[in-house]
Coordinates of C-alpha atoms and ligand atoms in Angstrom, one line a residue:
Chain A
M1 CA 4.5 -87.0 133.3
I2 CA 5.0 -86.2 129.4
D3 CA 8.5 -87.0 128.2
Y4 CA 8.9 -83.9 126.0
D5 CA 12.4 -85.1 125.1
S6 CA 11.4 -88.0 123.3
L7 CA 8.4 -86.5 122.0
L8 CA 9.5 -83.5 120.4
A9 CA 11.3 -83.3 116.9
E10 CA 14.8 -84.5 117.0
K11 CA 15.9 -82.3 114.3
V12 CA 14.7 -79.3 116.1
R13 CA 16.0 -80.3 119.6
Q14 CA 19.5 -80.6 118.3
I15 CA 19.4 -77.0 117.0
K16 CA 21.8 -75.1 119.3
P17 CA 20.4 -71.7 120.7
S18 CA 22.0 -68.6 119.1
G19 CA 25.4 -67.7 120.6
I20 CA 24.3 -64.0 120.6
R21 CA 21.1 -64.7 122.4
R22 CA 22.9 -66.5 125.3
F23 CA 25.4 -63.9 125.8
F24 CA 22.9 -61.0 126.0
D25 CA 20.9 -63.0 128.6
I26 CA 23.7 -62.5 130.7
A27 CA 23.9 -58.8 129.9
N28 CA 20.3 -58.0 130.4
E29 CA 20.6 -59.1 133.9
M30 CA 23.3 -56.3 134.8
D31 CA 22.8 -52.4 135.0
H32 CA 24.4 -49.7 133.3
V33 CA 25.4 -51.9 130.2
I34 CA 26.5 -50.1 127.1
S35 CA 25.5 -52.4 124.2
L36 CA 27.4 -52.5 120.9
G37 CA 25.4 -55.6 119.9
V38 CA 22.3 -54.8 118.2
G39 CA 22.2 -55.7 114.7
E40 CA 19.5 -53.3 113.5
P41 CA 19.4 -49.8 112.7
D42 CA 19.0 -47.1 115.2
F43 CA 17.2 -44.7 113.2
R44 CA 13.6 -44.9 113.4
T45 CA 11.7 -45.5 110.2
P46 CA 11.4 -42.4 108.1
W47 CA 8.1 -40.5 108.9
A48 CA 6.9 -40.6 105.6
I49 CA 7.1 -44.3 105.6
R50 CA 5.4 -44.6 108.8
Q51 CA 2.7 -42.1 107.7
A52 CA 1.8 -44.4 104.8
G53 CA 1.1 -47.3 107.2
I54 CA -1.0 -45.3 109.3
H55 CA -3.0 -44.0 106.1
S56 CA -3.6 -47.7 105.0
L57 CA -5.0 -48.3 108.4
E58 CA -7.1 -45.3 108.4
K59 CA -8.7 -46.2 105.0
G60 CA -9.2 -49.8 106.3
H61 CA -6.8 -51.9 104.4
T62 CA -7.0 -54.5 107.0
W63 CA -7.2 -57.7 104.9
Y64 CA -4.7 -60.1 103.6
T65 CA -3.3 -59.2 100.4
A66 CA -2.2 -61.6 97.4
N67 CA 0.0 -64.5 98.6
A68 CA 2.9 -63.0 96.6
G69 CA 2.2 -59.5 97.8
L70 CA 0.5 -56.3 96.7
A71 CA 0.8 -55.9 92.9
E72 CA 1.9 -52.4 93.2
L73 CA 4.6 -53.3 95.9
R74 CA 5.9 -56.0 93.5
N75 CA 5.9 -53.8 90.8
E76 CA 7.8 -51.2 92.7
I77 CA 10.3 -53.9 94.1
A78 CA 10.8 -55.0 90.1
D79 CA 11.6 -51.0 89.1
Y80 CA 13.9 -50.9 92.2
L81 CA 15.9 -53.7 91.4
E82 CA 16.2 -52.8 87.9
R83 CA 17.1 -49.2 88.8
R84 CA 19.7 -49.9 91.5
F85 CA 21.4 -53.1 90.6
Q86 CA 20.4 -53.8 86.8
I87 CA 18.4 -57.2 87.3
S88 CA 15.3 -57.5 85.8
Y89 CA 12.4 -59.6 87.4
R90 CA 8.8 -60.0 86.2
S91 CA 6.8 -58.4 89.0
K92 CA 3.9 -61.2 88.2
D93 CA 6.0 -64.4 89.0
E94 CA 9.3 -63.6 89.9
I95 CA 8.9 -61.3 92.9
L96 CA 7.7 -62.5 96.4
V97 CA 7.2 -60.5 99.4
T98 CA 8.0 -62.1 102.4
V99 CA 7.9 -61.7 106.4
G100 CA 11.5 -60.2 106.5
G101 CA 14.4 -61.4 104.5
S102 CA 14.5 -64.2 106.9
E103 CA 11.3 -66.0 105.6
A104 CA 12.6 -65.4 101.9
I105 CA 16.1 -67.3 103.3
D106 CA 13.8 -70.1 104.9
L107 CA 11.7 -70.5 101.6
A108 CA 14.6 -70.4 99.3
I109 CA 16.4 -73.2 101.2
R110 CA 13.3 -75.3 101.7
A111 CA 12.4 -75.0 97.8
C112 CA 15.9 -76.1 96.9
I113 CA 17.0 -78.8 99.1
N114 CA 16.6 -82.5 99.0
P115 CA 17.9 -84.8 101.9
G116 CA 21.6 -84.9 101.8
D117 CA 22.0 -81.9 99.5
E118 CA 25.0 -80.1 100.6
V119 CA 24.6 -76.2 101.1
L120 CA 27.9 -74.4 101.1
I121 CA 27.9 -71.6 103.9
P122 CA 30.7 -69.0 103.8
E123 CA 31.5 -68.2 107.5
P124 CA 31.5 -66.2 109.7
C125 CA 27.9 -65.3 108.6
F126 CA 24.4 -64.5 109.9
V127 CA 23.2 -67.3 112.3
A128 CA 20.2 -68.7 110.2
Y129 CA 21.5 -70.3 107.4
S130 CA 22.8 -73.3 109.0
P131 CA 20.0 -74.3 111.1
I132 CA 17.4 -74.0 108.2
T133 CA 19.6 -76.1 106.2
A134 CA 19.6 -78.8 109.0
L135 CA 15.8 -78.5 109.4
T136 CA 15.3 -79.4 105.6
N137 CA 17.7 -82.5 106.0
G138 CA 20.4 -80.7 104.0
V139 CA 24.1 -80.7 104.9
P140 CA 25.5 -77.3 105.9
V141 CA 29.2 -77.4 104.5
P142 CA 31.1 -74.2 106.1
I143 CA 33.5 -72.6 103.9
E144 CA 35.9 -70.3 106.1
T145 CA 36.6 -66.9 105.1
K146 CA 39.8 -65.3 106.3
A147 CA 40.8 -61.6 107.6
E148 CA 43.7 -61.7 105.1
D149 CA 41.2 -61.9 102.3
G150 CA 39.0 -59.1 103.6
F151 CA 36.6 -62.1 104.7
R152 CA 35.7 -62.6 101.0
L153 CA 34.9 -65.6 99.5
T154 CA 37.6 -66.8 97.0
A155 CA 37.4 -69.1 94.2
K156 CA 39.7 -71.4 95.4
A157 CA 38.0 -72.0 98.7
L158 CA 34.8 -72.4 97.0
K159 CA 36.2 -74.9 94.7
E160 CA 37.6 -76.9 97.5
K161 CA 34.3 -77.7 98.9
I162 CA 32.3 -78.4 95.8
T163 CA 31.2 -82.0 95.6
P164 CA 28.6 -83.8 93.3
K165 CA 26.2 -83.3 96.2
T166 CA 26.7 -79.7 96.3
K167 CA 23.2 -78.1 95.8
L168 CA 23.3 -74.5 97.2
L169 CA 25.7 -71.8 97.6
I170 CA 24.7 -69.1 100.4
F171 CA 26.1 -66.0 99.4
P172 CA 26.1 -63.4 102.3
F173 CA 27.5 -60.2 100.9
P174 CA 27.6 -57.4 102.4
N175 CA 28.3 -59.6 105.3
N176 CA 27.0 -59.6 108.9
P177 CA 29.3 -59.8 110.9
T178 CA 32.4 -59.0 109.1
G179 CA 31.1 -56.0 106.9
A180 CA 32.9 -57.7 104.0
V181 CA 31.8 -56.7 100.5
M182 CA 32.3 -58.8 97.3
R183 CA 33.0 -56.2 94.4
K184 CA 32.5 -57.0 90.9
E185 CA 35.9 -58.4 90.1
H186 CA 35.5 -60.9 93.3
L187 CA 32.1 -61.7 91.9
E188 CA 33.2 -62.6 88.6
E189 CA 35.9 -65.2 90.1
I190 CA 32.8 -66.9 91.8
A191 CA 30.5 -66.9 88.7
E192 CA 33.3 -68.4 86.6
V193 CA 33.2 -71.4 89.1
L194 CA 29.6 -71.7 89.2
R195 CA 28.6 -71.1 85.7
D196 CA 29.0 -74.5 84.3
T197 CA 27.6 -76.3 87.4
N198 CA 24.2 -77.2 88.6
I199 CA 24.8 -75.2 91.7
L200 CA 22.1 -72.7 92.7
V201 CA 22.9 -69.6 94.8
L202 CA 20.9 -67.8 97.6
S203 CA 22.2 -64.3 97.4
D204 CA 21.3 -62.5 100.6
E205 CA 21.6 -58.6 99.9
I206 CA 19.9 -57.6 102.8
Y207 CA 22.7 -55.0 103.2
A208 CA 23.0 -53.8 99.6
E209 CA 22.1 -50.4 100.5
L210 CA 24.8 -50.2 103.0
T211 CA 28.0 -50.2 101.1
Y212 CA 30.6 -47.3 101.3
G213 CA 33.1 -45.9 99.3
S214 CA 32.4 -44.9 95.5
Q215 CA 31.1 -48.1 94.1
N216 CA 27.4 -49.3 94.4
H217 CA 26.5 -52.9 95.6
V218 CA 26.8 -55.4 92.7
S219 CA 24.4 -58.5 92.7
I220 CA 25.9 -61.6 91.6
A221 CA 22.7 -62.1 89.9
S222 CA 23.7 -59.4 87.3
L223 CA 26.7 -61.3 86.1
P224 CA 26.3 -63.5 82.7
G225 CA 25.1 -67.0 83.5
M226 CA 24.1 -66.2 87.1
W227 CA 20.8 -64.7 87.0
E228 CA 19.0 -68.1 86.2
R229 CA 20.6 -70.1 89.1
T230 CA 20.3 -67.1 91.8
V231 CA 17.8 -66.3 94.5
V232 CA 18.1 -62.8 95.5
V233 CA 17.0 -62.3 99.2
S234 CA 16.6 -58.6 100.3
G235 CA 14.3 -56.5 102.5
F236 CA 13.3 -53.4 104.1
S237 CA 14.8 -53.9 107.5
K238 CA 18.3 -52.7 107.2
A239 CA 18.0 -49.9 104.0
F240 CA 14.9 -48.4 105.3
A241 CA 15.1 -49.0 109.2
M242 CA 12.0 -51.0 109.1
T243 CA 13.1 -54.0 111.3
G244 CA 9.8 -54.2 113.4
W245 CA 7.8 -54.1 110.1
R246 CA 8.9 -57.7 109.2
L247 CA 9.0 -56.9 105.6
G248 CA 11.3 -58.7 102.8
Y249 CA 11.4 -60.2 99.3
A250 CA 12.9 -62.7 97.2
A251 CA 13.6 -62.4 93.4
A252 CA 14.2 -65.5 91.4
P253 CA 13.3 -67.2 88.3
A254 CA 9.8 -68.3 88.0
P255 CA 10.4 -72.2 88.2
I256 CA 12.2 -71.5 91.5
M257 CA 9.6 -69.1 92.9
K258 CA 6.7 -71.4 92.0
Q259 CA 8.1 -73.7 94.4
M260 CA 8.6 -70.8 97.2
I261 CA 5.3 -69.5 97.0
K262 CA 3.6 -72.6 98.0
V263 CA 5.4 -72.8 101.1
H264 CA 4.9 -69.3 101.7
Q265 CA 1.3 -69.5 101.1
F266 CA 0.7 -72.2 103.6
A267 CA 3.2 -71.2 106.2
V268 CA 2.1 -67.5 106.4
M269 CA -0.3 -66.6 103.6
C270 CA 0.9 -63.3 102.9
A271 CA 3.3 -60.6 104.5
P272 CA 1.7 -57.9 106.9
T273 CA -0.6 -55.8 104.9
T274 CA 0.2 -52.6 106.7
S275 CA 3.7 -52.9 106.1
Q276 CA 3.4 -53.9 102.5
H277 CA 1.4 -50.2 102.0
A278 CA 4.2 -48.6 104.0
A279 CA 7.0 -50.1 101.8
V280 CA 5.6 -48.8 98.6
E281 CA 6.0 -45.6 100.0
A282 CA 9.5 -46.4 101.0
L283 CA 10.6 -47.3 97.6
K284 CA 8.7 -44.5 95.8
S285 CA 9.9 -41.6 97.9
C286 CA 12.7 -42.4 100.5
G287 CA 15.8 -42.6 98.4
E288 CA 17.3 -39.7 99.9
E289 CA 16.6 -41.0 103.4
I290 CA 18.7 -44.0 102.7
V291 CA 21.6 -41.9 101.5
K292 CA 21.2 -39.8 104.8
M293 CA 21.5 -42.7 106.9
R294 CA 24.3 -44.3 104.8
E295 CA 26.3 -41.3 105.2
E296 CA 25.8 -41.3 108.9
Y297 CA 26.9 -45.0 109.3
D298 CA 30.0 -44.2 107.1
M299 CA 31.0 -41.5 109.4
R300 CA 30.4 -43.8 112.4
R301 CA 32.4 -46.6 110.4
H302 CA 35.5 -44.7 110.2
F303 CA 35.4 -43.6 113.6
I304 CA 35.2 -46.8 115.3
V305 CA 37.7 -48.6 112.9
D306 CA 40.0 -46.1 113.9
G307 CA 39.3 -46.0 117.4
L308 CA 39.5 -49.7 117.7
N309 CA 43.0 -49.9 115.7
K310 CA 44.4 -47.3 118.0
L311 CA 43.5 -49.7 120.7
G312 CA 45.4 -52.5 119.2
L313 CA 42.4 -54.3 118.3
T314 CA 43.2 -54.6 114.6
C315 CA 40.3 -54.6 112.3
F316 CA 40.2 -54.6 108.8
N317 CA 38.2 -51.9 107.2
P318 CA 34.6 -53.2 106.5
E319 CA 33.0 -51.8 103.4
G320 CA 29.4 -52.8 103.9
A321 CA 26.6 -53.2 106.6
F322 CA 27.0 -51.8 109.9
Y323 CA 29.7 -54.1 111.9
V324 CA 33.2 -54.1 112.5
F325 CA 34.9 -57.3 113.2
P326 CA 38.1 -56.6 115.1
S327 CA 40.7 -59.3 116.1
V328 CA 41.1 -59.8 120.0
Q329 CA 44.0 -62.1 119.3
S330 CA 46.3 -59.7 120.7
T331 CA 44.7 -60.0 124.1
G332 CA 45.5 -63.6 124.2
L333 CA 41.7 -64.2 124.9
S334 CA 39.4 -66.5 123.4
S335 CA 36.3 -64.7 121.8
E336 CA 33.9 -65.6 124.5
D337 CA 36.5 -64.8 127.3
F338 CA 37.1 -61.5 125.9
C339 CA 33.4 -60.6 125.4
Q340 CA 32.6 -61.7 129.1
K341 CA 35.3 -60.1 130.7
L342 CA 34.8 -57.0 129.0
L343 CA 31.0 -57.2 130.2
Y344 CA 31.8 -57.9 133.7
A345 CA 34.7 -55.4 134.0
Q346 CA 33.4 -52.5 131.9
R347 CA 29.8 -53.3 131.1
V348 CA 30.3 -53.4 127.4
A349 CA 28.5 -55.9 125.5
V350 CA 29.8 -57.1 122.1
V351 CA 29.2 -60.6 120.4
P352 CA 31.7 -63.2 120.4
G353 CA 32.9 -64.0 116.7
N354 CA 32.4 -67.8 117.2
S355 CA 28.8 -67.0 117.2
F356 CA 29.0 -66.7 113.6
G357 CA 30.7 -69.9 112.9
E358 CA 34.1 -71.6 114.1
S359 CA 36.1 -69.4 111.9
G360 CA 34.8 -66.2 113.9
E361 CA 36.9 -67.4 116.8
G362 CA 39.5 -64.8 117.9
F363 CA 37.2 -61.9 116.7
V364 CA 34.2 -59.8 118.0
R365 CA 31.4 -58.3 116.4
I366 CA 30.8 -54.7 117.2
S367 CA 27.6 -53.0 115.7
Y368 CA 27.9 -49.1 114.8
S369 CA 24.4 -48.7 114.6
Y370 CA 24.8 -46.5 117.5
S371 CA 25.5 -42.5 118.1
I372 CA 29.1 -41.2 117.9
E373 CA 28.5 -40.2 121.5
H374 CA 27.4 -43.8 122.4
L375 CA 30.5 -45.2 120.4
M376 CA 32.7 -42.8 122.1
E377 CA 32.0 -44.0 125.6
A378 CA 32.2 -47.5 124.4
L379 CA 35.8 -47.0 123.2
K380 CA 36.5 -45.5 126.5
R381 CA 35.5 -48.4 128.5
I382 CA 37.2 -50.8 126.1
E383 CA 40.3 -48.7 126.4
A384 CA 40.0 -49.0 130.3
F385 CA 39.5 -52.6 129.8
L386 CA 42.4 -53.5 128.0
K387 CA 44.8 -51.6 130.2
T388 CA 43.7 -54.4 133.0
L389 CA 44.8 -57.3 130.9
Chain B
M1 CA 32.5 -30.2 103.2
N2 CA 28.9 -29.8 104.0
R3 CA 29.4 -33.0 105.9
L4 CA 31.7 -31.1 108.3
L5 CA 29.0 -28.5 108.9
N6 CA 26.4 -31.2 109.3
L7 CA 28.7 -32.9 112.2
L8 CA 29.5 -29.8 113.8
D9 CA 25.5 -28.7 113.8
K10 CA 24.9 -31.9 115.6
N11 CA 27.8 -32.0 117.7
C12 CA 30.4 -28.9 117.8
R13 CA 32.5 -30.5 120.9
L14 CA 34.1 -33.2 118.7
T15 CA 37.7 -32.5 118.1
N16 CA 39.3 -31.9 114.7
E17 CA 41.1 -35.3 114.9
Q18 CA 37.7 -37.1 115.5
L19 CA 36.0 -35.2 112.8
A20 CA 39.0 -35.9 110.5
V21 CA 38.7 -39.6 111.0
M22 CA 35.0 -39.4 110.4
L23 CA 35.5 -37.6 107.2
D24 CA 38.2 -39.6 106.3
T25 CA 40.7 -36.5 105.9
T26 CA 43.2 -34.9 107.9
A27 CA 42.9 -32.8 111.3
E28 CA 45.0 -30.2 109.5
K29 CA 42.1 -29.9 106.4
V30 CA 39.4 -29.8 109.3
A31 CA 41.2 -27.0 111.2
A32 CA 41.6 -25.1 107.6
A33 CA 37.9 -25.6 106.7
I34 CA 36.6 -24.6 110.3
E35 CA 38.8 -21.4 110.0
S36 CA 37.5 -20.5 106.6
Y37 CA 33.8 -21.2 107.5
E38 CA 34.5 -18.9 110.7
T39 CA 36.0 -16.0 108.5
Q40 CA 33.3 -16.3 106.1
G41 CA 30.8 -16.1 108.6
I42 CA 29.1 -19.4 107.7
I43 CA 29.8 -20.4 111.3
H44 CA 29.0 -17.8 113.7
G45 CA 29.4 -19.7 117.2
Y46 CA 29.4 -22.8 119.1
K47 CA 26.5 -22.7 121.6
A48 CA 25.1 -25.4 123.7
A49 CA 21.3 -26.6 123.0
I50 CA 20.3 -26.0 126.6
D51 CA 16.8 -26.7 127.7
W52 CA 16.4 -23.9 130.3
D53 CA 13.2 -25.3 131.4
K54 CA 14.9 -27.9 133.3
T55 CA 16.9 -25.3 135.2
D56 CA 16.0 -23.1 137.9
R57 CA 16.7 -20.2 135.8
E58 CA 13.3 -18.1 135.3
Y59 CA 13.1 -18.1 131.6
V60 CA 10.0 -17.3 129.1
I61 CA 10.1 -16.8 125.6
A62 CA 7.5 -15.3 123.2
R63 CA 7.2 -15.2 119.4
I64 CA 6.2 -11.7 118.3
E65 CA 4.8 -10.9 114.9
I66 CA 5.3 -7.3 113.7
K67 CA 4.0 -5.2 111.1
V68 CA 6.2 -2.5 110.0
I69 CA 6.0 0.5 107.7
P70 CA 9.2 0.9 105.8
M71 CA 10.0 4.5 104.9
R72 CA 12.4 6.2 102.7
D73 CA 16.1 5.7 103.9
H74 CA 14.6 3.5 106.6
G75 CA 13.8 -0.1 104.9
F76 CA 13.4 -3.5 106.7
D77 CA 17.0 -3.9 107.3
E78 CA 17.4 -0.5 109.5
I79 CA 14.1 -1.3 111.4
A80 CA 15.3 -4.8 111.7
R81 CA 18.4 -3.7 113.4
T82 CA 16.7 -1.4 115.5
I83 CA 15.0 -4.3 116.9
Y84 CA 17.5 -7.2 117.1
S85 CA 19.9 -4.9 118.8
Y86 CA 18.0 -5.3 122.1
D87 CA 19.4 -8.3 124.1
E88 CA 16.0 -9.4 124.9
V89 CA 15.7 -10.7 121.0
E90 CA 16.8 -13.8 120.3
T91 CA 16.0 -14.4 116.9
C92 CA 14.8 -12.1 114.3
Y93 CA 13.5 -13.0 110.9
L94 CA 12.1 -11.0 107.6
M95 CA 8.9 -12.9 106.8
S96 CA 6.9 -13.3 103.8
G97 CA 3.2 -13.3 104.1
G98 CA 0.7 -11.6 106.7
Y99 CA 3.2 -9.9 108.8
D100 CA 7.0 -8.8 108.3
L101 CA 9.3 -9.4 111.3
A102 CA 9.3 -12.6 113.4
V103 CA 11.1 -11.9 116.6
T104 CA 11.6 -14.2 119.4
V105 CA 12.2 -12.5 122.8
S106 CA 13.2 -13.9 126.2
G107 CA 12.7 -12.8 129.8
K108 CA 12.4 -14.1 133.2
N109 CA 8.6 -13.9 133.2
F110 CA 5.5 -12.8 131.3
K111 CA 5.6 -9.4 132.9
D112 CA 9.0 -9.0 131.3
I113 CA 8.0 -9.5 127.9
A114 CA 4.8 -7.5 127.8
L115 CA 6.7 -4.5 129.3
F116 CA 9.6 -5.0 126.5
V117 CA 6.7 -5.1 123.9
S118 CA 4.9 -2.2 125.4
Q119 CA 7.9 0.0 126.2
K120 CA 10.4 -0.9 123.4
L121 CA 8.9 -2.1 120.5
A122 CA 5.6 -0.4 120.2
P123 CA 7.1 2.9 120.5
I124 CA 9.3 2.4 117.5
D125 CA 7.9 4.7 114.7
A126 CA 8.1 2.1 111.9
V127 CA 6.1 -0.6 114.0
Q128 CA 2.5 -0.7 113.0
S129 CA 1.4 -3.5 115.1
T130 CA 2.7 -6.1 117.2
S131 CA 1.0 -9.6 117.9
T132 CA 2.6 -11.6 121.2
H133 CA 2.5 -15.3 121.5
F134 CA 4.1 -16.8 124.6
V135 CA 5.5 -20.3 124.1
L136 CA 4.3 -22.9 126.6
K137 CA 6.2 -25.8 125.9
K138 CA 9.2 -26.6 123.3
Y139 CA 8.9 -29.9 121.7
K140 CA 11.7 -29.8 119.3
E141 CA 14.6 -27.4 118.8
R142 CA 16.9 -27.2 116.0
G143 CA 16.4 -30.9 115.3
V144 CA 16.5 -32.0 118.7
L145 CA 13.6 -33.5 120.5
L146 CA 13.2 -31.9 124.0
A147 CA 9.9 -33.2 125.1
E148 CA 10.7 -36.8 125.0
K149 CA 13.8 -38.5 126.0
E150 CA 14.9 -40.8 123.4
R151 CA 15.7 -44.1 124.7
D152 CA 17.3 -47.2 122.9
M153 CA 14.3 -49.5 122.8
R154 CA 16.1 -52.2 120.6
E155 CA 16.0 -55.8 121.8
D156 CA 18.6 -58.4 121.3
V157 CA 17.1 -60.6 119.0
L158 CA 19.4 -63.1 117.2
Ligands
PLP401 C1 22.7 -61.2 106.7 C2 21.3 -61.0 107.3 N1 20.4 -61.6 106.3 C3 18.8 -61.3 106.8 C4 18.5 -60.9 107.9 C5 17.2 -60.9 108.3 O1 16.6 -59.8 108.4 P1 15.0 -59.3 108.0 O2 14.4 -60.6 108.4 O3 14.6 -58.5 109.3 O4 14.7 -58.9 106.7 C6 19.4 -60.1 108.7 C7 19.3 -59.7 110.1 O5 19.9 -59.4 110.8 C8 20.8 -60.6 108.5 O6 21.7 -59.9 108.9

């Protein structure tokens, strides 16, 4: 008999499976569950983009692309980043097309981290940063963000965690799961701390197109002294409702990119060709589609925040992404208990906040990438559940 | 307030309170806006989107292309009125191109509609010719897909 436990990589075996996954395995066994758990748009990819993918197949574009991605797509990405966020990258050697933002995160961390390097990770946050850091023998150092700060990273909290070993700050805003956004003035505070250090920044801006209110998303790379230390990670999944196409990108100074592209080349060769052709169309002609989807999310956001607050599940008003992160402390239940009881009693699936880091305890993540009718039904059930407590 | 109209266009059963929350305004303002839309004739009514094919009601519709000859004191608008005043007529548009009026007519069965065309439409003086096309299947109506049921196919990934 093979003793797998002794054979398989210790580092990998130590990774805990995602808390979200575990929870949904239960939900999937049940009937008539209505979910508020999904982390991807409910919209289908706009038809023009799907058509572009189909056309590329009809024309027989079925080969690999250049490792860094189609030149035309990289040009479009460079134009887009300049146009939308006033950050400039040379398409030739500062932009890399990846298999989702996910791969870009993986590459950036792998390209930066030596064993023992500390990686600062504001939590609650997306679940991938910490395990990938651990795989590269880096040391994940969580920084707790708090509801009273609107789940923003503060200069003070950042400074407290910086040591001589700090190599990289993960900067995940707009944030999954809290919906927190760092506005320009908040970014300035962070930049001030980092400017005279050797700390690099991985700015995960996958939700950049989904910020609400009058102000546009601001990239931390656009602040003085930040461009040269920042890897911007983004992608098509959320902005263009293209999760299944698996397409994202990184933009970074050439010396960082040069290392990232080696890992990319040997790990995946290139991002999916069909998806790249579709993405060209997305950037060229689908600005209006983004606006429509954003407006729809915005209405749902108002609806769900209002509904939850009325039920006594206080939630701060998220300004980005498509999640709300209400507190369940008023119920006296832990995050996990709340979710489990809600699931069994009313068949509504939401995600326990502690899946996104310890500081998420006492909260749950609710996604509003669902129709208003779906959200209404969910709120009704949550109300019924709260009455039984 | 176009966003209000867009919301109502999709679901006119939302309450003013719900609409107000979604639009980040007050229920009073929503009520006032809706009233003004109604008086201006921007909102004509609130109808359910029903797929009659799924009911036991006998229901057939046809699109009829009509060429007309406008006459002095009897222009397109008057001819259209003569036509759209029939209850059987569900929609009536003035068109550019190869014909003049596009009319949707409903009835219990094909014969009903054929009789309507031959007995009501064709005899109208100004009507020069009609061309009747029966609807066999509705795929999409007013932005709503009828033929395929939309199902949430998203999986729980992370
Ligand atoms: C914050 C954040 N970053 C990155 C990703 C990865 O997205 P993708 O790999 O589809 O681009 C996600 C997906 O949920 C996310 O929430």
